[in-house]
Amino acid sequence: MDEFTLINRYFARQAPHRRDVVVGIGDDAALCQIPAGMSLVATTDMLVEAVHFPAATEAAAVGHKALAVNLSDLAAMGADPAWFTLALAVPDADEAWLEGFSRGLFALADRCDCELIGGDTVRGPRVVAVQAMGLVPEGQGLRRAGASVGDRIYVSGTLGDAALGLAVAQGEIEAGVPQAQYLRGRLDRPEPRLELGRALRGLASAAIDVSDGLVADLGHLLSASGVGARVRLQQLPLSSAYRELHASVGWDAALSGGDDYELCFSVPEDRVAQLENVAADLPCAIHCIGEIVPRPGMCIEDVDGREYQPATSGHDHFRNDT
Ligand code: ADP
Ligand code: MG
């Protein structure tokens, strides 16, 4: 199979289905129309086999996750997904893998109305780099900076499941079959919190998606905002699968485990009622885990009000480099 057959068979689809795509796949570059009054939000995140996903990961899950992690960044900015490009390196034209990968990718893309408008396909060690672009009304994009003293801090969904899913997959911990399946699903198929991100426009004072663990990512929000946080351990939302393992694994997966792709955000006290109102209609739950304080850094309190020190602070590819 040559390169163009591969692109046509698995990635080039019929006519563009978004009206704002003037030129999609097939030209030197894509041409898209940005509606008046909207800002373009652009992000890219790459997945490297054996680094970001276990080599044995189902191809459809890789396709889903490659796009999902990018849409999660758009959600954290309060943007609606619009378009994406795909730079793909594969060791060979393995048709079963390409079929599964594109199925997982397009299932999410179609569900989120995000159109593939171009890319690049090369032979090499398996790497999937997606660039996603979204739209947000001018001036309404959410940022990491903006949290103020007294704001409440919230997270969506539950924390630490993906890290536990990885630990189970690597044989580091044991879980029952349904629990292991649930946790692995959270690792392989993160759900970008797009409805939440959209609902937070005009409500949240700052937002970030949790990709490297709560401590690391809330830490970025705090430094960008020039404030600190008090977080209560007992209020961290845990899944029932996590709670069953809690006695043996403790809090560290919830605090420092990567790959959750939940949103963490701050909301001023006087908008909390409005937030709770819109939250009732969202597909994911949100939980208040603490509040913004003046003293920089993060103080994590246990049930007795004592400070809790997490074992690790989150994932960093270059931490051990000199
Ligand atoms: P060029 O050499 O001009 O960069 P290519 O030959 O690499 O173009 O690609 C031909 C067309 O196919 C381009 O429109 C490009 O965006 C698209 N394309 C290539 N690979 C992919 C892919 N993996 N997914 C989607 N579109 C792709
Ligand atoms: Mg090219």
mmCIF file of C-alpha atoms in Angstrom, residues 43-48 52 65-74 85 87 127-132 209 211-212 261:
data_model
loop_
_atom_site.group_PDB
_atom_site.id
_atom_site.type_symbol
_atom_site.label_atom_id
_atom_site.label_comp_id
_atom_site.label_asym_id
_atom_site.label_seq_id
_atom_site.Cartn_x
_atom_site.Cartn_y
_atom_site.Cartn_z
ATOM 1 C CA THR A 43 -3.119 23.139 21.006
ATOM 2 C CA THR A 44 -0.980 20.088 20.270
ATOM 3 C CA ASP A 45 -0.168 16.992 22.261
ATOM 4 C CA MET A 46 1.665 13.935 21.055
ATOM 5 C CA LEU A 47 1.523 10.296 22.094
ATOM 6 C CA VAL A 48 4.656 8.151 21.793
ATOM 7 C CA HIS A 52 2.374 7.632 26.659
ATOM 8 C CA LYS A 65 -6.822 9.100 23.270
ATOM 9 C CA ALA A 66 -4.693 10.973 20.711
ATOM 10 C CA LEU A 67 -7.621 13.271 20.018
ATOM 11 C CA ALA A 68 -9.111 13.229 23.536
ATOM 12 C CA VAL A 69 -5.992 14.646 25.217
ATOM 13 C CA ASN A 70 -6.058 17.565 22.774
ATOM 14 C CA LEU A 71 -9.781 18.177 23.195
ATOM 15 C CA SER A 72 -9.158 18.208 26.936
ATOM 16 C CA ASP A 73 -6.851 21.215 26.435
ATOM 17 C CA LEU A 74 -9.580 22.931 24.432
ATOM 18 C CA THR A 85 -4.631 17.816 12.049
ATOM 19 C CA ALA A 87 0.841 13.810 12.138
ATOM 20 C CA VAL A 127 4.031 8.411 17.281
ATOM 21 C CA VAL A 128 0.679 10.172 17.035
ATOM 22 C CA ALA A 129 0.681 13.969 17.121
ATOM 23 C CA VAL A 130 -2.662 15.731 16.916
ATOM 24 C CA GLN A 131 -3.096 19.466 16.696
ATOM 25 C CA ALA A 132 -6.589 20.536 17.680
ATOM 26 C CA ASP A 209 -6.863 20.228 32.683
ATOM 27 C CA SER A 211 -2.935 15.641 32.729
ATOM 28 C CA ASP A 212 0.108 15.337 35.000
ATOM 29 C CA TYR A 261 -7.906 14.644 31.921
#
